[in-house]
């Protein structure tokens, strides 16, 4: 009996700064004994709940099922122990596998070498039981993913029940210059508290990641609706009937999207085209309104939820132009978004000063290597004075893309 079978405990990996949100989501999906930790969450679950979490979670990265935990001071011990595990109950010699390893505060201090030693033990085991035949390692798209974590000379070998990272929904085959990870976009939608009672508009939609996640959120669409393979399929006690029941129950909760409730726009025609392509892979996407339009040309957006992930000036190398864009966005919110609430994600928190508006909330959220922040701005009474006197309305929109061609 493996560890997860004995105690029903799992470890969910969480993106940076999202541990508490992931813990809440796990509870909502039926997990118990939830305990947030650094870059992850420990929890208990039965089989149905484990399957549901993998299928429905919008913010988790991976869910690991611990197989064994051993005292491990050297790689020889690691190889010898892994050789004793009945790997043929997880996958066959005709299937592929990959190993992700991490080490900290241990006698074994090289994660790549540790992964190699675990691989050697697995291969040796298959050779012992399969007359010299062994499975192959495939790092790009393996059938089975294993995880090795060594901390303070204790090694935990786990099977990744998710398979591919859960941020890969399957709808985004195209991305812009600075893509926002899907799990971060889902976290932003969650933090807005948007429930579909008011319109939602992403005024710089880029490749449409926020729009896709808003669509999935409103429609109660499983985050992995488009996925066909999960790591839990390879657990020795996987129950296909239970999985089919869970999937059917989750799919039955979906609802259509009213036309015009979600909209997006971008000054870049290429970005709008990419957003449209990505959205097209999801059900009900025809109800999302997309326009090639600069937000500065919109007369008003009242009593709704405004989203924006403006450029950061890092990849573009034109910080002053980016600061001006943030100032224009702040003026637009103040003067033309009466009764609306704006949520702006900034890869560089210092750019908040350029908006020139008071923020009611600041939520740290990581996007890759960027230590960003999501800010909330409440717009109450809007001003009627003209905006952007310097903005030349007669200019052709095709010529105003400088400093704004970016994507999530």
PDB file of C-alpha atoms in Angstrom, residues 88-350:
ATOM      1  CA  UNK A  88       4.652  -2.177 -13.629  1.00  0.00           C
ATOM      2  CA  UNK A  89       1.431  -1.491 -11.721  1.00  0.00           C
ATOM      3  CA  UNK A  90       1.664   2.167 -12.830  1.00  0.00           C
ATOM      4  CA  UNK A  91       2.791   1.888 -16.451  1.00  0.00           C
ATOM      5  CA  UNK A  92       4.158  -0.588 -18.982  1.00  0.00           C
ATOM      6  CA  UNK A  93       7.430  -0.876 -20.872  1.00  0.00           C
ATOM      7  CA  UNK A  94       5.648   0.501 -23.935  1.00  0.00           C
ATOM      8  CA  UNK A  95       4.834   3.760 -22.172  1.00  0.00           C
ATOM      9  CA  UNK A  96       7.082   6.721 -21.390  1.00  0.00           C
ATOM     10  CA  UNK A  97       7.846   8.562 -18.172  1.00  0.00           C
ATOM     11  CA  UNK A  98       9.563  11.696 -16.916  1.00  0.00           C
ATOM     12  CA  UNK A  99      10.893  12.785 -13.522  1.00  0.00           C
ATOM     13  CA  UNK A 100      10.910  16.230 -11.921  1.00  0.00           C
ATOM     14  CA  UNK A 101      13.221  16.545  -8.926  1.00  0.00           C
ATOM     15  CA  UNK A 102      14.010  19.136  -6.259  1.00  0.00           C
ATOM     16  CA  UNK A 103      16.466  19.005  -3.359  1.00  0.00           C
ATOM     17  CA  UNK A 104      17.001  21.287  -0.386  1.00  0.00           C
ATOM     18  CA  UNK A 105      19.033  21.134   2.827  1.00  0.00           C
ATOM     19  CA  UNK A 106      20.183  17.574   2.089  1.00  0.00           C
ATOM     20  CA  UNK A 107      23.310  15.514   1.577  1.00  0.00           C
ATOM     21  CA  UNK A 108      22.111  14.986  -1.986  1.00  0.00           C
ATOM     22  CA  UNK A 109      22.403  18.467  -3.452  1.00  0.00           C
ATOM     23  CA  UNK A 110      22.040  17.950  -7.198  1.00  0.00           C
ATOM     24  CA  UNK A 111      18.433  17.604  -8.374  1.00  0.00           C
ATOM     25  CA  UNK A 112      19.353  16.470 -11.892  1.00  0.00           C
ATOM     26  CA  UNK A 113      21.586  13.700 -10.565  1.00  0.00           C
ATOM     27  CA  UNK A 114      18.921  12.681  -8.051  1.00  0.00           C
ATOM     28  CA  UNK A 115      16.400  12.352 -10.886  1.00  0.00           C
ATOM     29  CA  UNK A 116      18.914  10.285 -12.854  1.00  0.00           C
ATOM     30  CA  UNK A 117      19.368   7.890  -9.926  1.00  0.00           C
ATOM     31  CA  UNK A 118      15.610   7.467  -9.524  1.00  0.00           C
ATOM     32  CA  UNK A 119      15.358   6.796 -13.255  1.00  0.00           C
ATOM     33  CA  UNK A 120      18.077   4.147 -12.989  1.00  0.00           C
ATOM     34  CA  UNK A 121      16.163   2.376 -10.233  1.00  0.00           C
ATOM     35  CA  UNK A 122      12.960   2.381 -12.287  1.00  0.00           C
ATOM     36  CA  UNK A 123      14.725   1.084 -15.391  1.00  0.00           C
ATOM     37  CA  UNK A 124      16.529  -1.619 -13.395  1.00  0.00           C
ATOM     38  CA  UNK A 125      13.215  -2.767 -11.919  1.00  0.00           C
ATOM     39  CA  UNK A 126      11.611  -3.131 -15.345  1.00  0.00           C
ATOM     40  CA  UNK A 127      14.622  -5.022 -16.636  1.00  0.00           C
ATOM     41  CA  UNK A 128      14.293  -7.413 -13.706  1.00  0.00           C
ATOM     42  CA  UNK A 129      10.597  -8.144 -14.289  1.00  0.00           C
ATOM     43  CA  UNK A 130      10.376  -7.781 -18.085  1.00  0.00           C
ATOM     44  CA  UNK A 131      13.308  -9.843 -19.323  1.00  0.00           C
ATOM     45  CA  UNK A 132      15.568  -6.896 -19.952  1.00  0.00           C
ATOM     46  CA  UNK A 133      12.948  -4.640 -21.578  1.00  0.00           C
ATOM     47  CA  UNK A 134      12.606  -1.110 -20.207  1.00  0.00           C
ATOM     48  CA  UNK A 135      10.385   1.958 -20.788  1.00  0.00           C
ATOM     49  CA  UNK A 136      11.790   5.145 -22.297  1.00  0.00           C
ATOM     50  CA  UNK A 137      12.164   8.579 -20.784  1.00  0.00           C
ATOM     51  CA  UNK A 138      10.258  11.331 -22.606  1.00  0.00           C
ATOM     52  CA  UNK A 139      10.561  14.854 -21.227  1.00  0.00           C
ATOM     53  CA  UNK A 140       8.148  16.627 -23.589  1.00  0.00           C
ATOM     54  CA  UNK A 141       4.923  14.615 -23.467  1.00  0.00           C
ATOM     55  CA  UNK A 142       5.348  11.501 -21.304  1.00  0.00           C
ATOM     56  CA  UNK A 143       2.580   9.115 -20.356  1.00  0.00           C
ATOM     57  CA  UNK A 144       3.533   9.256 -16.671  1.00  0.00           C
ATOM     58  CA  UNK A 145       5.135  12.043 -14.665  1.00  0.00           C
ATOM     59  CA  UNK A 146       6.894  11.333 -11.386  1.00  0.00           C
ATOM     60  CA  UNK A 147       8.072  13.805  -8.776  1.00  0.00           C
ATOM     61  CA  UNK A 148      11.032  13.454  -6.422  1.00  0.00           C
ATOM     62  CA  UNK A 149      11.452  15.872  -3.523  1.00  0.00           C
ATOM     63  CA  UNK A 150      14.361  15.543  -1.090  1.00  0.00           C
ATOM     64  CA  UNK A 151      14.462  17.773   1.965  1.00  0.00           C
ATOM     65  CA  UNK A 152      16.674  17.340   5.019  1.00  0.00           C
ATOM     66  CA  UNK A 153      17.709  13.869   3.801  1.00  0.00           C
ATOM     67  CA  UNK A 154      14.131  12.624   3.435  1.00  0.00           C
ATOM     68  CA  UNK A 155      12.968  11.670  -0.037  1.00  0.00           C
ATOM     69  CA  UNK A 156       9.341  11.599  -1.169  1.00  0.00           C
ATOM     70  CA  UNK A 157       8.569   9.904  -4.475  1.00  0.00           C
ATOM     71  CA  UNK A 158       5.181  10.873  -5.896  1.00  0.00           C
ATOM     72  CA  UNK A 159       3.098  10.313  -8.978  1.00  0.00           C
ATOM     73  CA  UNK A 160       1.804  13.475 -10.627  1.00  0.00           C
ATOM     74  CA  UNK A 161      -1.949  12.858 -10.799  1.00  0.00           C
ATOM     75  CA  UNK A 162      -2.418  15.835 -13.127  1.00  0.00           C
ATOM     76  CA  UNK A 163      -0.036  14.801 -15.888  1.00  0.00           C
ATOM     77  CA  UNK A 164       0.509  18.023 -17.807  1.00  0.00           C
ATOM     78  CA  UNK A 165       0.507  21.140 -15.659  1.00  0.00           C
ATOM     79  CA  UNK A 166      -3.053  22.206 -14.906  1.00  0.00           C
ATOM     80  CA  UNK A 167      -2.432  25.701 -16.241  1.00  0.00           C
ATOM     81  CA  UNK A 168      -2.529  24.164 -19.724  1.00  0.00           C
ATOM     82  CA  UNK A 169      -6.241  24.298 -20.518  1.00  0.00           C
ATOM     83  CA  UNK A 170      -5.920  23.486 -24.195  1.00  0.00           C
ATOM     84  CA  UNK A 171      -7.580  26.635 -25.550  1.00  0.00           C
ATOM     85  CA  UNK A 172      -4.488  28.808 -25.912  1.00  0.00           C
ATOM     86  CA  UNK A 173      -2.461  27.576 -28.851  1.00  0.00           C
ATOM     87  CA  UNK A 174      -1.426  31.132 -29.685  1.00  0.00           C
ATOM     88  CA  UNK A 175      -0.012  33.727 -27.285  1.00  0.00           C
ATOM     89  CA  UNK A 176       1.258  37.274 -27.339  1.00  0.00           C
ATOM     90  CA  UNK A 177       4.616  38.728 -26.384  1.00  0.00           C
ATOM     91  CA  UNK A 178       4.101  38.621 -22.608  1.00  0.00           C
ATOM     92  CA  UNK A 179       1.606  35.822 -21.952  1.00  0.00           C
ATOM     93  CA  UNK A 180      -0.283  35.678 -18.681  1.00  0.00           C
ATOM     94  CA  UNK A 181      -0.479  32.180 -17.234  1.00  0.00           C
ATOM     95  CA  UNK A 182      -3.976  30.765 -17.164  1.00  0.00           C
ATOM     96  CA  UNK A 183      -3.886  30.057 -13.422  1.00  0.00           C
ATOM     97  CA  UNK A 184      -3.027  33.701 -12.738  1.00  0.00           C
ATOM     98  CA  UNK A 185      -5.862  34.875 -14.987  1.00  0.00           C
ATOM     99  CA  UNK A 186      -8.244  32.582 -13.095  1.00  0.00           C
ATOM    100  CA  UNK A 187      -6.999  34.003  -9.787  1.00  0.00           C
ATOM    101  CA  UNK A 188      -7.639  37.533 -11.047  1.00  0.00           C
ATOM    102  CA  UNK A 189     -11.197  36.646 -12.091  1.00  0.00           C
ATOM    103  CA  UNK A 190     -11.740  35.105  -8.657  1.00  0.00           C
ATOM    104  CA  UNK A 191     -10.396  38.175  -6.869  1.00  0.00           C
ATOM    105  CA  UNK A 192     -12.774  40.476  -8.738  1.00  0.00           C
ATOM    106  CA  UNK A 193     -15.736  38.703  -7.187  1.00  0.00           C
ATOM    107  CA  UNK A 194     -17.489  39.018 -10.553  1.00  0.00           C
ATOM    108  CA  UNK A 195     -20.646  36.907 -10.601  1.00  0.00           C
ATOM    109  CA  UNK A 196     -22.117  37.752 -13.989  1.00  0.00           C
ATOM    110  CA  UNK A 197     -24.632  40.274 -12.652  1.00  0.00           C
ATOM    111  CA  UNK A 198     -22.806  43.136 -14.366  1.00  0.00           C
ATOM    112  CA  UNK A 199     -20.843  43.372 -17.640  1.00  0.00           C
ATOM    113  CA  UNK A 200     -17.139  42.529 -17.689  1.00  0.00           C
ATOM    114  CA  UNK A 201     -14.725  44.202 -20.117  1.00  0.00           C
ATOM    115  CA  UNK A 202     -11.027  43.552 -20.704  1.00  0.00           C
ATOM    116  CA  UNK A 203      -9.921  46.793 -22.343  1.00  0.00           C
ATOM    117  CA  UNK A 204      -6.466  45.491 -23.387  1.00  0.00           C
ATOM    118  CA  UNK A 205      -7.320  41.867 -23.999  1.00  0.00           C
ATOM    119  CA  UNK A 206      -4.163  40.725 -25.797  1.00  0.00           C
ATOM    120  CA  UNK A 207      -4.440  37.029 -26.596  1.00  0.00           C
ATOM    121  CA  UNK A 208      -7.627  36.729 -24.548  1.00  0.00           C
ATOM    122  CA  UNK A 209      -6.518  34.724 -21.520  1.00  0.00           C
ATOM    123  CA  UNK A 210      -8.571  36.788 -19.063  1.00  0.00           C
ATOM    124  CA  UNK A 211     -11.566  36.570 -21.386  1.00  0.00           C
ATOM    125  CA  UNK A 212     -11.269  32.787 -21.661  1.00  0.00           C
ATOM    126  CA  UNK A 213     -11.028  32.389 -17.898  1.00  0.00           C
ATOM    127  CA  UNK A 214     -13.978  34.735 -17.355  1.00  0.00           C
ATOM    128  CA  UNK A 215     -16.005  32.688 -19.832  1.00  0.00           C
ATOM    129  CA  UNK A 216     -15.114  29.415 -18.110  1.00  0.00           C
ATOM    130  CA  UNK A 217     -15.870  30.941 -14.705  1.00  0.00           C
ATOM    131  CA  UNK A 218     -19.320  32.205 -15.635  1.00  0.00           C
ATOM    132  CA  UNK A 219     -20.284  29.072 -17.561  1.00  0.00           C
ATOM    133  CA  UNK A 220     -19.103  26.849 -14.666  1.00  0.00           C
ATOM    134  CA  UNK A 221     -16.952  25.115 -17.229  1.00  0.00           C
ATOM    135  CA  UNK A 222     -14.417  22.557 -15.942  1.00  0.00           C
ATOM    136  CA  UNK A 223     -10.948  24.013 -16.312  1.00  0.00           C
ATOM    137  CA  UNK A 224      -9.784  20.807 -18.008  1.00  0.00           C
ATOM    138  CA  UNK A 225     -12.800  20.315 -20.265  1.00  0.00           C
ATOM    139  CA  UNK A 226     -10.505  19.980 -23.298  1.00  0.00           C
ATOM    140  CA  UNK A 227      -8.015  17.599 -21.657  1.00  0.00           C
ATOM    141  CA  UNK A 228      -8.034  13.933 -22.582  1.00  0.00           C
ATOM    142  CA  UNK A 229      -5.290  12.507 -20.359  1.00  0.00           C
ATOM    143  CA  UNK A 230      -4.686  12.793 -16.614  1.00  0.00           C
ATOM    144  CA  UNK A 231      -1.938  11.352 -14.451  1.00  0.00           C
ATOM    145  CA  UNK A 232      -4.432   9.720 -12.099  1.00  0.00           C
ATOM    146  CA  UNK A 233      -5.358   7.339 -14.932  1.00  0.00           C
ATOM    147  CA  UNK A 234      -2.074   5.557 -14.095  1.00  0.00           C
ATOM    148  CA  UNK A 235      -2.637   5.077 -10.367  1.00  0.00           C
ATOM    149  CA  UNK A 236      -2.906   1.365  -9.564  1.00  0.00           C
ATOM    150  CA  UNK A 237      -6.290   1.894  -7.878  1.00  0.00           C
ATOM    151  CA  UNK A 238      -7.778   4.158 -10.575  1.00  0.00           C
ATOM    152  CA  UNK A 239     -11.544   3.643 -10.931  1.00  0.00           C
ATOM    153  CA  UNK A 240     -12.754   4.509 -14.416  1.00  0.00           C
ATOM    154  CA  UNK A 241     -16.427   4.345 -13.448  1.00  0.00           C
ATOM    155  CA  UNK A 242     -15.906   6.831 -10.608  1.00  0.00           C
ATOM    156  CA  UNK A 243     -14.040   9.158 -12.976  1.00  0.00           C
ATOM    157  CA  UNK A 244     -16.813   9.026 -15.588  1.00  0.00           C
ATOM    158  CA  UNK A 245     -19.409   9.818 -12.930  1.00  0.00           C
ATOM    159  CA  UNK A 246     -17.382  12.775 -11.659  1.00  0.00           C
ATOM    160  CA  UNK A 247     -16.880  14.110 -15.172  1.00  0.00           C
ATOM    161  CA  UNK A 248     -20.566  13.771 -16.010  1.00  0.00           C
ATOM    162  CA  UNK A 249     -21.600  15.592 -12.820  1.00  0.00           C
ATOM    163  CA  UNK A 250     -19.192  18.450 -13.475  1.00  0.00           C
ATOM    164  CA  UNK A 251     -20.134  18.788 -17.138  1.00  0.00           C
ATOM    165  CA  UNK A 252     -23.825  18.895 -16.237  1.00  0.00           C
ATOM    166  CA  UNK A 253     -23.265  22.105 -14.226  1.00  0.00           C
ATOM    167  CA  UNK A 254     -22.313  24.147 -17.292  1.00  0.00           C
ATOM    168  CA  UNK A 255     -24.568  26.992 -18.425  1.00  0.00           C
ATOM    169  CA  UNK A 256     -24.549  29.199 -21.546  1.00  0.00           C
ATOM    170  CA  UNK A 257     -23.146  32.727 -21.626  1.00  0.00           C
ATOM    171  CA  UNK A 258     -25.562  35.599 -22.358  1.00  0.00           C
ATOM    172  CA  UNK A 259     -24.418  37.569 -25.389  1.00  0.00           C
ATOM    173  CA  UNK A 260     -22.588  40.784 -24.558  1.00  0.00           C
ATOM    174  CA  UNK A 261     -21.973  40.018 -20.885  1.00  0.00           C
ATOM    175  CA  UNK A 262     -18.234  39.543 -21.514  1.00  0.00           C
ATOM    176  CA  UNK A 263     -16.354  41.768 -23.941  1.00  0.00           C
ATOM    177  CA  UNK A 264     -12.781  42.471 -24.874  1.00  0.00           C
ATOM    178  CA  UNK A 265     -10.911  44.964 -26.998  1.00  0.00           C
ATOM    179  CA  UNK A 266      -7.363  45.801 -28.006  1.00  0.00           C
ATOM    180  CA  UNK A 267      -5.703  48.414 -30.156  1.00  0.00           C
ATOM    181  CA  UNK A 268      -3.766  45.686 -31.972  1.00  0.00           C
ATOM    182  CA  UNK A 269      -5.641  43.847 -34.744  1.00  0.00           C
ATOM    183  CA  UNK A 270      -3.214  40.937 -34.400  1.00  0.00           C
ATOM    184  CA  UNK A 271      -4.060  40.601 -30.695  1.00  0.00           C
ATOM    185  CA  UNK A 272      -7.795  40.615 -31.382  1.00  0.00           C
ATOM    186  CA  UNK A 273      -7.329  37.936 -34.038  1.00  0.00           C
ATOM    187  CA  UNK A 274      -5.370  35.730 -31.601  1.00  0.00           C
ATOM    188  CA  UNK A 275      -7.959  36.255 -28.846  1.00  0.00           C
ATOM    189  CA  UNK A 276     -10.733  35.251 -31.215  1.00  0.00           C
ATOM    190  CA  UNK A 277      -8.844  32.103 -32.224  1.00  0.00           C
ATOM    191  CA  UNK A 278      -8.189  31.077 -28.619  1.00  0.00           C
ATOM    192  CA  UNK A 279     -11.772  31.745 -27.535  1.00  0.00           C
ATOM    193  CA  UNK A 280     -13.132  29.704 -30.434  1.00  0.00           C
ATOM    194  CA  UNK A 281     -11.935  26.485 -28.786  1.00  0.00           C
ATOM    195  CA  UNK A 282     -14.330  26.953 -25.860  1.00  0.00           C
ATOM    196  CA  UNK A 283     -18.097  26.383 -25.814  1.00  0.00           C
ATOM    197  CA  UNK A 284     -20.289  29.529 -25.771  1.00  0.00           C
ATOM    198  CA  UNK A 285     -17.417  31.729 -26.984  1.00  0.00           C
ATOM    199  CA  UNK A 286     -19.603  33.148 -29.764  1.00  0.00           C
ATOM    200  CA  UNK A 287     -21.347  35.192 -27.053  1.00  0.00           C
ATOM    201  CA  UNK A 288     -18.126  37.088 -26.212  1.00  0.00           C
ATOM    202  CA  UNK A 289     -17.884  40.501 -27.906  1.00  0.00           C
ATOM    203  CA  UNK A 290     -14.467  41.336 -29.386  1.00  0.00           C
ATOM    204  CA  UNK A 291     -13.471  44.655 -30.948  1.00  0.00           C
ATOM    205  CA  UNK A 292     -10.353  46.204 -32.418  1.00  0.00           C
ATOM    206  CA  UNK A 293     -10.491  49.429 -30.415  1.00  0.00           C
ATOM    207  CA  UNK A 294      -8.362  51.645 -28.182  1.00  0.00           C
ATOM    208  CA  UNK A 295      -9.929  52.084 -24.746  1.00  0.00           C
ATOM    209  CA  UNK A 296      -9.345  55.834 -25.079  1.00  0.00           C
ATOM    210  CA  UNK A 297     -12.059  55.965 -27.773  1.00  0.00           C
ATOM    211  CA  UNK A 298     -14.770  54.376 -25.622  1.00  0.00           C
ATOM    212  CA  UNK A 299     -17.274  56.987 -24.447  1.00  0.00           C
ATOM    213  CA  UNK A 300     -18.293  55.232 -21.252  1.00  0.00           C
ATOM    214  CA  UNK A 301     -18.257  51.953 -19.352  1.00  0.00           C
ATOM    215  CA  UNK A 302     -20.570  52.266 -16.378  1.00  0.00           C
ATOM    216  CA  UNK A 303     -21.614  49.894 -13.591  1.00  0.00           C
ATOM    217  CA  UNK A 304     -19.385  47.026 -14.655  1.00  0.00           C
ATOM    218  CA  UNK A 305     -16.073  45.261 -13.994  1.00  0.00           C
ATOM    219  CA  UNK A 306     -13.093  46.546 -15.953  1.00  0.00           C
ATOM    220  CA  UNK A 307     -10.011  44.343 -16.380  1.00  0.00           C
ATOM    221  CA  UNK A 308      -6.614  45.309 -17.728  1.00  0.00           C
ATOM    222  CA  UNK A 309      -3.184  43.742 -18.008  1.00  0.00           C
ATOM    223  CA  UNK A 310      -1.245  46.651 -19.545  1.00  0.00           C
ATOM    224  CA  UNK A 311       2.339  46.317 -20.788  1.00  0.00           C
ATOM    225  CA  UNK A 312       5.025  46.618 -18.150  1.00  0.00           C
ATOM    226  CA  UNK A 313       7.770  48.367 -20.097  1.00  0.00           C
ATOM    227  CA  UNK A 314      10.157  45.486 -19.414  1.00  0.00           C
ATOM    228  CA  UNK A 315      10.092  43.723 -22.771  1.00  0.00           C
ATOM    229  CA  UNK A 316       9.168  46.838 -24.698  1.00  0.00           C
ATOM    230  CA  UNK A 317      12.004  48.944 -23.365  1.00  0.00           C
ATOM    231  CA  UNK A 318       9.881  52.107 -23.589  1.00  0.00           C
ATOM    232  CA  UNK A 319       9.031  52.818 -19.959  1.00  0.00           C
ATOM    233  CA  UNK A 320       7.990  56.445 -20.440  1.00  0.00           C
ATOM    234  CA  UNK A 321       5.396  55.494 -23.042  1.00  0.00           C
ATOM    235  CA  UNK A 322       4.082  52.804 -20.724  1.00  0.00           C
ATOM    236  CA  UNK A 323       3.789  55.313 -17.874  1.00  0.00           C
ATOM    237  CA  UNK A 324       1.777  57.596 -20.166  1.00  0.00           C
ATOM    238  CA  UNK A 325      -0.504  54.683 -21.047  1.00  0.00           C
ATOM    239  CA  UNK A 326      -1.129  54.025 -17.341  1.00  0.00           C
ATOM    240  CA  UNK A 327      -1.919  57.700 -16.793  1.00  0.00           C
ATOM    241  CA  UNK A 328      -4.406  57.619 -19.660  1.00  0.00           C
ATOM    242  CA  UNK A 329      -5.981  54.466 -18.228  1.00  0.00           C
ATOM    243  CA  UNK A 330      -6.326  56.131 -14.828  1.00  0.00           C
ATOM    244  CA  UNK A 331      -7.957  59.196 -16.395  1.00  0.00           C
ATOM    245  CA  UNK A 332     -10.324  56.978 -18.374  1.00  0.00           C
ATOM    246  CA  UNK A 333     -11.410  55.104 -15.240  1.00  0.00           C
ATOM    247  CA  UNK A 334     -11.993  58.346 -13.345  1.00  0.00           C
ATOM    248  CA  UNK A 335     -13.888  60.144 -16.074  1.00  0.00           C
ATOM    249  CA  UNK A 336     -15.768  57.445 -17.984  1.00  0.00           C
ATOM    250  CA  UNK A 337     -16.344  54.444 -15.702  1.00  0.00           C
ATOM    251  CA  UNK A 338     -18.941  55.711 -13.257  1.00  0.00           C
ATOM    252  CA  UNK A 339     -20.075  52.980 -10.874  1.00  0.00           C
ATOM    253  CA  UNK A 340     -17.522  50.502 -12.218  1.00  0.00           C
ATOM    254  CA  UNK A 341     -14.734  48.658 -10.452  1.00  0.00           C
ATOM    255  CA  UNK A 342     -11.396  48.293 -12.205  1.00  0.00           C
ATOM    256  CA  UNK A 343      -8.863  45.534 -11.596  1.00  0.00           C
ATOM    257  CA  UNK A 344      -5.446  46.151 -13.117  1.00  0.00           C
ATOM    258  CA  UNK A 345      -2.590  43.661 -13.037  1.00  0.00           C
ATOM    259  CA  UNK A 346       0.842  45.275 -13.006  1.00  0.00           C
ATOM    260  CA  UNK A 347       3.994  43.311 -13.613  1.00  0.00           C
ATOM    261  CA  UNK A 348       5.873  46.294 -12.160  1.00  0.00           C
ATOM    262  CA  UNK A 349       4.123  47.535  -8.971  1.00  0.00           C
ATOM    263  CA  UNK A 350       5.898  50.902  -9.312  1.00  0.00           C
TER     264      UNK A 350
END
